[in-house]
mmCIF file of C-alpha atoms in Angstrom:
data_model
loop_
_atom_site.group_PDB
_atom_site.id
_atom_site.type_symbol
_atom_site.label_atom_id
_atom_site.label_comp_id
_atom_site.label_asym_id
_atom_site.label_seq_id
_atom_site.Cartn_x
_atom_site.Cartn_y
_atom_site.Cartn_z
ATOM 1 C CA UNK R 23 25.353 3.311 -10.628
ATOM 2 C CA UNK R 24 23.403 6.531 -11.152
ATOM 3 C CA UNK R 25 24.519 9.937 -9.925
ATOM 4 C CA UNK R 26 21.812 12.461 -9.131
ATOM 5 C CA UNK R 27 22.416 16.141 -8.433
ATOM 6 C CA UNK R 28 20.478 17.320 -5.373
ATOM 7 C CA UNK R 29 20.738 21.101 -5.107
ATOM 8 C CA UNK R 30 24.123 21.699 -3.449
ATOM 9 C CA UNK R 31 25.393 18.139 -3.250
ATOM 10 C CA UNK R 32 25.313 14.777 -5.009
ATOM 11 C CA UNK R 33 23.888 11.420 -3.973
ATOM 12 C CA UNK R 34 24.971 8.233 -5.677
ATOM 13 C CA UNK R 35 22.399 5.432 -5.946
ATOM 14 C CA UNK R 36 23.775 1.950 -6.414
ATOM 15 C CA UNK R 37 21.506 -0.777 -7.763
ATOM 16 C CA UNK R 38 18.446 1.433 -8.043
ATOM 17 C CA UNK R 39 17.517 2.791 -11.467
ATOM 18 C CA UNK R 40 15.469 5.950 -11.068
ATOM 19 C CA UNK R 41 13.509 7.702 -13.815
ATOM 20 C CA UNK R 42 12.581 11.359 -14.129
ATOM 21 C CA UNK R 43 9.570 11.151 -11.829
ATOM 22 C CA UNK R 44 11.683 9.574 -9.096
ATOM 23 C CA UNK R 45 14.476 12.101 -9.479
ATOM 24 C CA UNK R 46 11.998 14.893 -8.907
ATOM 25 C CA UNK R 47 10.759 13.248 -5.733
ATOM 26 C CA UNK R 48 14.284 12.520 -4.530
ATOM 27 C CA UNK R 49 15.117 16.198 -4.964
ATOM 28 C CA UNK R 50 12.322 16.998 -2.510
ATOM 29 C CA UNK R 51 13.776 14.470 -0.074
ATOM 30 C CA UNK R 52 17.197 15.953 -0.654
ATOM 31 C CA UNK R 53 15.892 19.408 0.186
ATOM 32 C CA UNK R 54 14.666 18.125 3.540
ATOM 33 C CA UNK R 55 18.056 16.491 4.091
ATOM 34 C CA UNK R 56 20.011 19.607 3.122
ATOM 35 C CA UNK R 57 18.126 21.820 5.545
ATOM 36 C CA UNK R 58 18.349 19.369 8.415
ATOM 37 C CA UNK R 59 19.248 15.754 9.067
ATOM 38 C CA UNK R 60 15.705 15.412 10.462
ATOM 39 C CA UNK R 61 12.330 16.817 9.684
ATOM 40 C CA UNK R 62 11.121 19.397 12.170
ATOM 41 C CA UNK R 63 11.166 18.043 15.712
ATOM 42 C CA UNK R 64 9.221 20.994 17.102
ATOM 43 C CA UNK R 65 5.802 19.517 18.064
ATOM 44 C CA UNK R 66 4.022 22.814 17.457
ATOM 45 C CA UNK R 67 5.624 23.182 14.037
ATOM 46 C CA UNK R 68 4.681 19.617 13.095
ATOM 47 C CA UNK R 69 1.096 20.139 14.242
ATOM 48 C CA UNK R 70 0.889 23.360 12.226
ATOM 49 C CA UNK R 71 2.231 21.578 9.151
ATOM 50 C CA UNK R 72 -0.216 18.702 9.543
ATOM 51 C CA UNK R 73 -3.088 21.131 10.168
ATOM 52 C CA UNK R 74 -2.161 22.970 6.975
ATOM 53 C CA UNK R 75 -1.902 19.734 4.979
ATOM 54 C CA UNK R 76 -5.196 18.541 6.460
ATOM 55 C CA UNK R 77 -6.898 21.785 5.431
ATOM 56 C CA UNK R 78 -5.470 21.485 1.925
ATOM 57 C CA UNK R 79 -6.678 17.896 1.708
ATOM 58 C CA UNK R 80 -10.091 18.797 3.079
ATOM 59 C CA UNK R 81 -10.461 21.627 0.589
ATOM 60 C CA UNK R 82 -9.326 19.344 -2.228
ATOM 61 C CA UNK R 83 -11.897 16.676 -1.355
ATOM 62 C CA UNK R 84 -14.823 18.987 -0.576
ATOM 63 C CA UNK R 85 -17.742 18.691 -2.987
ATOM 64 C CA UNK R 86 -15.902 16.096 -5.055
ATOM 65 C CA UNK R 87 -18.129 13.260 -6.130
ATOM 66 C CA UNK R 88 -17.000 9.772 -6.939
ATOM 67 C CA UNK R 89 -16.367 10.586 -10.582
ATOM 68 C CA UNK R 90 -13.789 13.220 -9.691
ATOM 69 C CA UNK R 91 -12.188 10.751 -7.292
ATOM 70 C CA UNK R 92 -11.721 8.419 -10.265
ATOM 71 C CA UNK R 93 -9.428 11.026 -11.778
ATOM 72 C CA UNK R 94 -7.635 11.856 -8.527
ATOM 73 C CA UNK R 95 -6.805 8.188 -7.835
ATOM 74 C CA UNK R 96 -5.973 7.411 -11.490
ATOM 75 C CA UNK R 97 -8.686 4.764 -11.838
ATOM 76 C CA UNK R 98 -8.447 2.562 -14.932
ATOM 77 C CA UNK R 99 -10.804 -0.164 -16.147
ATOM 78 C CA UNK R 100 -9.364 -2.639 -18.649
ATOM 79 C CA UNK R 101 -10.074 -6.144 -19.884
ATOM 80 C CA UNK R 102 -12.500 -8.088 -22.044
ATOM 81 C CA UNK R 103 -14.448 -10.007 -19.417
ATOM 82 C CA UNK R 104 -17.726 -9.167 -17.726
ATOM 83 C CA UNK R 105 -16.803 -10.005 -14.137
ATOM 84 C CA UNK R 106 -15.194 -7.072 -12.303
ATOM 85 C CA UNK R 107 -11.973 -7.670 -10.365
ATOM 86 C CA UNK R 108 -10.488 -4.834 -8.309
ATOM 87 C CA UNK R 109 -6.707 -4.784 -7.782
ATOM 88 C CA UNK R 110 -5.624 -2.705 -4.783
ATOM 89 C CA UNK R 111 -1.908 -2.268 -4.117
ATOM 90 C CA UNK R 112 0.066 -2.145 -0.877
ATOM 91 C CA UNK R 113 1.901 0.599 0.976
ATOM 92 C CA UNK R 114 4.986 1.887 -0.814
ATOM 93 C CA UNK R 115 3.798 0.909 -4.292
ATOM 94 C CA UNK R 116 1.165 2.106 -6.740
ATOM 95 C CA UNK R 117 -1.039 0.387 -9.311
ATOM 96 C CA UNK R 118 2.001 -0.285 -11.506
ATOM 97 C CA UNK R 119 2.899 -3.053 -9.033
ATOM 98 C CA UNK R 120 0.207 -5.154 -10.742
ATOM 99 C CA UNK R 121 1.568 -4.703 -14.267
ATOM 100 C CA UNK R 122 2.916 -8.273 -14.441
ATOM 101 C CA UNK R 123 -0.396 -9.703 -13.181
ATOM 102 C CA UNK R 124 -2.772 -7.793 -15.410
ATOM 103 C CA UNK R 125 -2.108 -9.774 -18.631
ATOM 104 C CA UNK R 126 -3.185 -12.945 -16.836
ATOM 105 C CA UNK R 127 -6.557 -11.426 -15.937
ATOM 106 C CA UNK R 128 -7.761 -9.156 -18.726
ATOM 107 C CA UNK R 129 -8.975 -11.932 -21.032
ATOM 108 C CA UNK R 130 -11.562 -13.161 -18.522
ATOM 109 C CA UNK R 131 -12.199 -10.194 -16.232
ATOM 110 C CA UNK R 132 -12.930 -6.487 -16.232
ATOM 111 C CA UNK R 133 -9.977 -5.278 -14.181
ATOM 112 C CA UNK R 134 -10.218 -2.137 -12.066
ATOM 113 C CA UNK R 135 -6.920 -0.522 -11.061
ATOM 114 C CA UNK R 136 -6.405 2.535 -8.882
ATOM 115 C CA UNK R 137 -3.828 4.241 -6.692
ATOM 116 C CA UNK R 138 -4.210 4.606 -2.962
ATOM 117 C CA UNK R 139 -4.339 8.227 -1.837
ATOM 118 C CA UNK R 140 -0.929 7.878 -0.170
ATOM 119 C CA UNK R 141 0.804 6.681 -3.353
ATOM 120 C CA UNK R 142 3.405 8.916 -4.951
ATOM 121 C CA UNK R 143 1.467 8.817 -8.223
ATOM 122 C CA UNK R 144 -1.347 10.813 -6.554
ATOM 123 C CA UNK R 145 -1.039 14.568 -6.008
ATOM 124 C CA UNK R 146 -0.147 14.827 -2.279
ATOM 125 C CA UNK R 147 -2.380 17.895 -1.948
ATOM 126 C CA UNK R 148 -5.273 15.428 -2.043
ATOM 127 C CA UNK R 149 -3.996 13.523 0.993
ATOM 128 C CA UNK R 150 -6.228 14.355 3.951
ATOM 129 C CA UNK R 151 -4.407 13.466 7.169
ATOM 130 C CA UNK R 152 -7.668 13.266 9.098
ATOM 131 C CA UNK R 153 -9.479 11.103 6.526
ATOM 132 C CA UNK R 154 -6.593 8.626 6.351
ATOM 133 C CA UNK R 155 -5.827 8.513 10.068
ATOM 134 C CA UNK R 156 -7.477 5.076 10.024
ATOM 135 C CA UNK R 157 -8.059 2.399 7.412
ATOM 136 C CA UNK R 158 -11.644 3.616 7.041
ATOM 137 C CA UNK R 159 -10.514 6.440 4.763
ATOM 138 C CA UNK R 160 -9.120 3.932 2.274
ATOM 139 C CA UNK R 161 -12.266 1.799 2.590
ATOM 140 C CA UNK R 162 -14.425 4.844 1.832
ATOM 141 C CA UNK R 163 -12.319 5.547 -1.265
ATOM 142 C CA UNK R 164 -12.921 1.980 -2.455
ATOM 143 C CA UNK R 165 -16.673 2.339 -1.962
ATOM 144 C CA UNK R 166 -16.679 5.674 -3.780
ATOM 145 C CA UNK R 167 -14.856 4.100 -6.736
ATOM 146 C CA UNK R 168 -17.240 1.131 -6.936
ATOM 147 C CA UNK R 169 -20.273 3.406 -6.674
ATOM 148 C CA UNK R 170 -18.958 5.781 -9.343
ATOM 149 C CA UNK R 171 -18.322 2.861 -11.698
ATOM 150 C CA UNK R 172 -21.710 1.304 -10.949
ATOM 151 C CA UNK R 173 -20.162 -1.956 -9.727
ATOM 152 C CA UNK R 174 -22.625 -3.792 -7.500
ATOM 153 C CA UNK R 175 -20.524 -6.928 -7.006
ATOM 154 C CA UNK R 176 -16.846 -7.682 -7.599
ATOM 155 C CA UNK R 177 -13.901 -9.838 -6.622
ATOM 156 C CA UNK R 178 -11.261 -7.949 -4.683
ATOM 157 C CA UNK R 179 -7.511 -8.619 -4.682
ATOM 158 C CA UNK R 180 -5.710 -6.648 -1.991
ATOM 159 C CA UNK R 181 -2.060 -6.589 -1.029
ATOM 160 C CA UNK R 182 -0.836 -5.727 2.481
ATOM 161 C CA UNK R 183 -2.630 -2.542 3.665
ATOM 162 C CA UNK R 184 -5.272 -3.102 0.993
ATOM 163 C CA UNK R 185 -5.911 -6.604 2.327
ATOM 164 C CA UNK R 186 -6.788 -5.029 5.689
ATOM 165 C CA UNK R 187 -9.005 -2.485 3.943
ATOM 166 C CA UNK R 188 -10.683 -5.270 1.952
ATOM 167 C CA UNK R 189 -11.570 -7.099 5.164
ATOM 168 C CA UNK R 190 -13.216 -3.979 6.571
ATOM 169 C CA UNK R 191 -15.000 -3.286 3.283
ATOM 170 C CA UNK R 192 -16.445 -6.797 3.069
ATOM 171 C CA UNK R 193 -17.656 -6.572 6.669
ATOM 172 C CA UNK R 194 -19.445 -3.284 5.925
ATOM 173 C CA UNK R 195 -20.861 -4.227 2.496
ATOM 174 C CA UNK R 196 -20.865 -8.025 2.194
ATOM 175 C CA UNK R 197 -23.178 -7.965 -0.822
ATOM 176 C CA UNK R 198 -20.637 -5.990 -2.853
ATOM 177 C CA UNK R 199 -17.829 -8.566 -2.687
ATOM 178 C CA UNK R 200 -18.123 -12.018 -4.242
ATOM 179 C CA UNK R 201 -14.565 -13.027 -3.320
ATOM 180 C CA UNK R 202 -11.616 -11.673 -1.347
ATOM 181 C CA UNK R 203 -8.093 -12.624 -2.398
ATOM 182 C CA UNK R 204 -5.665 -11.345 0.220
ATOM 183 C CA UNK R 205 -1.954 -11.263 -0.586
ATOM 184 C CA UNK R 206 0.678 -10.720 2.100
ATOM 185 C CA UNK R 207 -2.153 -9.967 4.509
ATOM 186 C CA UNK R 208 -2.080 -9.499 8.257
ATOM 187 C CA UNK R 209 -4.876 -8.490 10.647
ATOM 188 C CA UNK R 210 -2.273 -7.013 13.030
ATOM 189 C CA UNK R 211 1.481 -6.513 12.642
ATOM 190 C CA UNK R 212 2.430 -6.185 16.321
ATOM 191 C CA UNK R 213 2.796 -9.265 18.509
ATOM 192 C CA UNK R 214 0.155 -9.832 21.159
ATOM 193 C CA UNK R 215 -0.703 -12.508 23.717
ATOM 194 C CA UNK R 216 -0.996 -15.808 21.810
ATOM 195 C CA UNK R 217 -0.577 -13.959 18.518
ATOM 196 C CA UNK R 218 2.555 -13.622 16.376
ATOM 197 C CA UNK R 219 2.244 -10.537 14.217
ATOM 198 C CA UNK R 220 5.921 -10.471 13.310
ATOM 199 C CA UNK R 221 6.996 -7.300 15.115
ATOM 200 C CA UNK R 222 7.493 -5.958 18.612
ATOM 201 C CA UNK R 223 6.516 -2.365 19.266
ATOM 202 C CA UNK R 224 10.159 -1.392 19.798
ATOM 203 C CA UNK R 225 11.042 -2.823 16.380
ATOM 204 C CA UNK R 226 8.563 -0.513 14.719
ATOM 205 C CA UNK R 227 9.686 2.521 16.705
ATOM 206 C CA UNK R 228 13.162 1.941 15.256
ATOM 207 C CA UNK R 229 11.628 1.849 11.758
ATOM 208 C CA UNK R 230 9.816 5.164 12.325
ATOM 209 C CA UNK R 231 12.994 6.763 13.616
ATOM 210 C CA UNK R 232 14.968 5.573 10.595
ATOM 211 C CA UNK R 233 12.324 6.947 8.214
ATOM 212 C CA UNK R 234 12.309 10.236 10.085
ATOM 213 C CA UNK R 235 16.093 10.601 10.277
ATOM 214 C CA UNK R 236 16.923 9.865 6.651
ATOM 215 C CA UNK R 237 14.200 8.646 4.299
ATOM 216 C CA UNK R 238 16.654 8.046 1.458
ATOM 217 C CA UNK R 239 18.857 5.712 3.505
ATOM 218 C CA UNK R 240 15.834 3.931 4.912
ATOM 219 C CA UNK R 241 14.419 3.214 1.441
ATOM 220 C CA UNK R 242 17.759 1.923 0.159
ATOM 221 C CA UNK R 243 17.937 -0.565 3.028
ATOM 222 C CA UNK R 244 14.246 -1.415 3.308
ATOM 223 C CA UNK R 245 13.452 -2.152 -0.345
ATOM 224 C CA UNK R 246 15.846 -5.115 -0.774
ATOM 225 C CA UNK R 247 14.749 -6.620 2.555
ATOM 226 C CA UNK R 248 11.071 -6.499 1.689
ATOM 227 C CA UNK R 249 11.565 -7.842 -1.849
ATOM 228 C CA UNK R 250 13.486 -10.644 -0.157
ATOM 229 C CA UNK R 251 15.213 -12.117 -3.200
ATOM 230 C CA UNK R 252 18.167 -11.159 -5.360
ATOM 231 C CA UNK R 253 16.135 -9.532 -8.117
ATOM 232 C CA UNK R 254 17.491 -6.055 -8.938
ATOM 233 C CA UNK R 255 14.610 -5.218 -11.266
ATOM 234 C CA UNK R 256 12.026 -5.736 -8.498
ATOM 235 C CA UNK R 257 14.137 -3.793 -5.993
ATOM 236 C CA UNK R 258 14.532 -0.924 -8.467
ATOM 237 C CA UNK R 259 10.790 -0.815 -9.075
ATOM 238 C CA UNK R 260 10.040 -0.770 -5.348
ATOM 239 C CA UNK R 261 12.661 1.954 -4.811
ATOM 240 C CA UNK R 262 11.001 4.030 -7.502
ATOM 241 C CA UNK R 263 7.541 3.969 -5.933
ATOM 242 C CA UNK R 264 8.877 4.477 -2.397
ATOM 243 C CA UNK R 265 10.864 7.527 -3.503
ATOM 244 C CA UNK R 266 7.785 8.859 -5.295
ATOM 245 C CA UNK R 267 5.951 9.091 -1.973
ATOM 246 C CA UNK R 268 6.205 12.235 0.078
ATOM 247 C CA UNK R 269 8.223 11.108 3.126
ATOM 248 C CA UNK R 270 5.892 12.520 5.770
ATOM 249 C CA UNK R 271 2.907 10.789 4.156
ATOM 250 C CA UNK R 272 4.862 7.541 3.954
ATOM 251 C CA UNK R 273 5.701 7.716 7.669
ATOM 252 C CA UNK R 274 2.178 8.759 8.650
ATOM 253 C CA UNK R 275 0.542 5.821 6.847
ATOM 254 C CA UNK R 276 3.185 3.358 8.030
ATOM 255 C CA UNK R 277 2.411 4.310 11.633
ATOM 256 C CA UNK R 278 -1.332 4.036 11.003
ATOM 257 C CA UNK R 279 -1.073 0.574 9.471
ATOM 258 C CA UNK R 280 1.232 -0.687 12.212
ATOM 259 C CA UNK R 281 -1.179 0.280 14.959
ATOM 260 C CA UNK R 282 -4.229 -1.105 13.112
ATOM 261 C CA UNK R 283 -5.880 -4.280 14.368
ATOM 262 C CA UNK R 284 -8.756 -5.881 12.443
ATOM 263 C CA UNK R 285 -8.760 -9.201 14.286
ATOM 264 C CA UNK R 286 -12.110 -8.385 15.884
ATOM 265 C CA UNK R 287 -13.676 -7.892 12.445
ATOM 266 C CA UNK R 288 -12.684 -11.235 10.919
ATOM 267 C CA UNK R 289 -15.677 -13.170 12.215
ATOM 268 C CA UNK R 290 -18.006 -10.629 10.592
ATOM 269 C CA UNK R 291 -16.635 -11.350 7.112
ATOM 270 C CA UNK R 292 -18.871 -13.871 5.366
ATOM 271 C CA UNK R 293 -17.371 -13.360 1.897
ATOM 272 C CA UNK R 294 -15.407 -16.375 0.589
ATOM 273 C CA UNK R 295 -11.725 -15.617 1.033
ATOM 274 C CA UNK R 296 -8.417 -16.922 -0.280
ATOM 275 C CA UNK R 297 -5.282 -16.119 1.718
ATOM 276 C CA UNK R 298 -2.089 -16.185 -0.363
ATOM 277 C CA UNK R 299 0.878 -16.365 1.981
ATOM 278 C CA UNK R 300 4.528 -16.545 0.955
ATOM 279 C CA UNK R 301 6.563 -19.213 2.714
ATOM 280 C CA UNK R 302 9.212 -16.623 3.597
ATOM 281 C CA UNK R 303 7.751 -13.151 4.051
ATOM 282 C CA UNK R 304 9.765 -10.795 6.261
ATOM 283 C CA UNK R 305 6.627 -8.814 7.132
ATOM 284 C CA UNK R 306 4.092 -11.582 7.770
ATOM 285 C CA UNK R 307 4.825 -14.844 9.662
ATOM 286 C CA UNK R 308 3.404 -17.952 8.024
ATOM 287 C CA UNK R 309 1.317 -18.584 11.155
ATOM 288 C CA UNK R 310 -0.841 -15.567 10.254
ATOM 289 C CA UNK R 311 -2.411 -17.545 7.394
ATOM 290 C CA UNK R 312 -3.594 -20.176 9.868
ATOM 291 C CA UNK R 313 -4.967 -17.410 12.089
ATOM 292 C CA UNK R 314 -7.030 -16.075 9.191
ATOM 293 C CA UNK R 315 -8.325 -19.539 8.355
ATOM 294 C CA UNK R 316 -9.414 -20.098 11.960
ATOM 295 C CA UNK R 317 -11.091 -16.712 12.485
ATOM 296 C CA UNK R 318 -12.625 -15.506 9.212
ATOM 297 C CA UNK R 319 -16.394 -15.950 9.212
ATOM 298 C CA UNK R 320 -16.796 -17.260 5.670
ATOM 299 C CA UNK R 321 -15.324 -20.094 3.632
ATOM 300 C CA UNK R 322 -11.561 -19.617 3.663
ATOM 301 C CA UNK R 323 -8.768 -21.300 1.749
ATOM 302 C CA UNK R 324 -5.035 -20.822 2.179
ATOM 303 C CA UNK R 325 -2.514 -20.960 -0.643
ATOM 304 C CA UNK R 326 1.134 -21.173 0.413
ATOM 305 C CA UNK R 327 3.200 -19.420 -2.217
ATOM 306 C CA UNK R 328 6.570 -21.024 -2.868
ATOM 307 C CA UNK R 329 8.313 -17.697 -3.157
ATOM 308 C CA UNK R 330 10.250 -15.388 -0.885
ATOM 309 C CA UNK R 331 9.530 -11.786 -0.020
ATOM 310 C CA UNK R 332 6.508 -9.582 0.599
ATOM 311 C CA UNK R 333 6.053 -8.509 -3.039
ATOM 312 C CA UNK R 334 5.607 -11.674 -5.124
ATOM 313 C CA UNK R 335 3.652 -9.759 -7.785
ATOM 314 C CA UNK R 336 6.966 -7.961 -8.457
ATOM 315 C CA UNK R 337 9.451 -10.740 -7.764
ATOM 316 C CA UNK R 338 7.614 -13.976 -8.682
ATOM 317 C CA UNK R 339 4.757 -13.136 -11.085
ATOM 318 C CA UNK R 340 4.876 -16.481 -12.908
ATOM 319 C CA UNK R 341 4.437 -18.306 -9.607
ATOM 320 C CA UNK R 342 1.680 -16.024 -8.335
ATOM 321 C CA UNK R 343 -0.414 -15.690 -11.516
ATOM 322 C CA UNK R 344 -1.860 -19.229 -11.688
ATOM 323 C CA UNK R 345 -2.720 -19.086 -7.984
ATOM 324 C CA UNK R 346 -4.578 -15.807 -8.491
ATOM 325 C CA UNK R 347 -6.509 -17.229 -11.423
ATOM 326 C CA UNK R 348 -7.386 -20.366 -9.487
ATOM 327 C CA UNK R 349 -8.519 -18.332 -6.483
ATOM 328 C CA UNK R 350 -10.783 -16.183 -8.666
ATOM 329 C CA UNK R 351 -12.303 -19.189 -10.454
ATOM 330 C CA UNK R 352 -13.344 -20.915 -7.248
ATOM 331 C CA UNK R 353 -16.594 -19.824 -5.568
#
């Protein structure tokens, strides 16, 4: 149990080990909580805040070429192999989520790691609310990184939101992707006629409200559910990266992802694809893997991962690693 001083009061975190970077971010959350149990509910005030943040983000990105973006998004290239493999993390994490996977890949591949613009490891002043109002902003970042690094063709491993972005990227630039490996992927999270996305719209509205009311409490309940197994170390790691995110950015991107729907794009994707689906994922029903297999335009294989939770790269790395290597080795 760790006790953290937040300005005029204390919060006690049970089962979540937080380092200095997280404490700093939690203090920001605590400041919001001390001033009000909610963020501003005045629509004009919220629009002014978002306009200001958008202007800051726009100014930060103006005239910045791909090479400066490499620094902003903390791009790293490691490994001894010649074949490039890009690892793109999911919402609520950062590139450190891949740390248990990287040793399995660096001997044979040149591994490219980066942080999404919404990650807590990226300066939030660089987050442009207009650019990232759709998945296209994250796709454009990926293209800018590949262009800056001179990568003409690569394999792409994307988790969750990054799986959706990878689908869009491969549809736009099929020649640049030799293989897609999609982990915990879904083309749409909300149920529709003859489609089980896993959530009803009302379910997600309750999630948004909980994030808005008290981000700290939401994280402490959400992280164990998404990890899905009794593994304190994985829960602690997920807590850390969730708390590192600025809460309004976290909510903004969560809403964007939830309303995204890339089902109409699947048939345009000719890149060979491997879908890695956990047998018990609270965010993605197992039927979604079959939907991908039936609708993707290229050769598609499905690997059912005998692990629980939405974050197997944190909670079951030894189970996931050989499947990743096998997926990358197959054409």
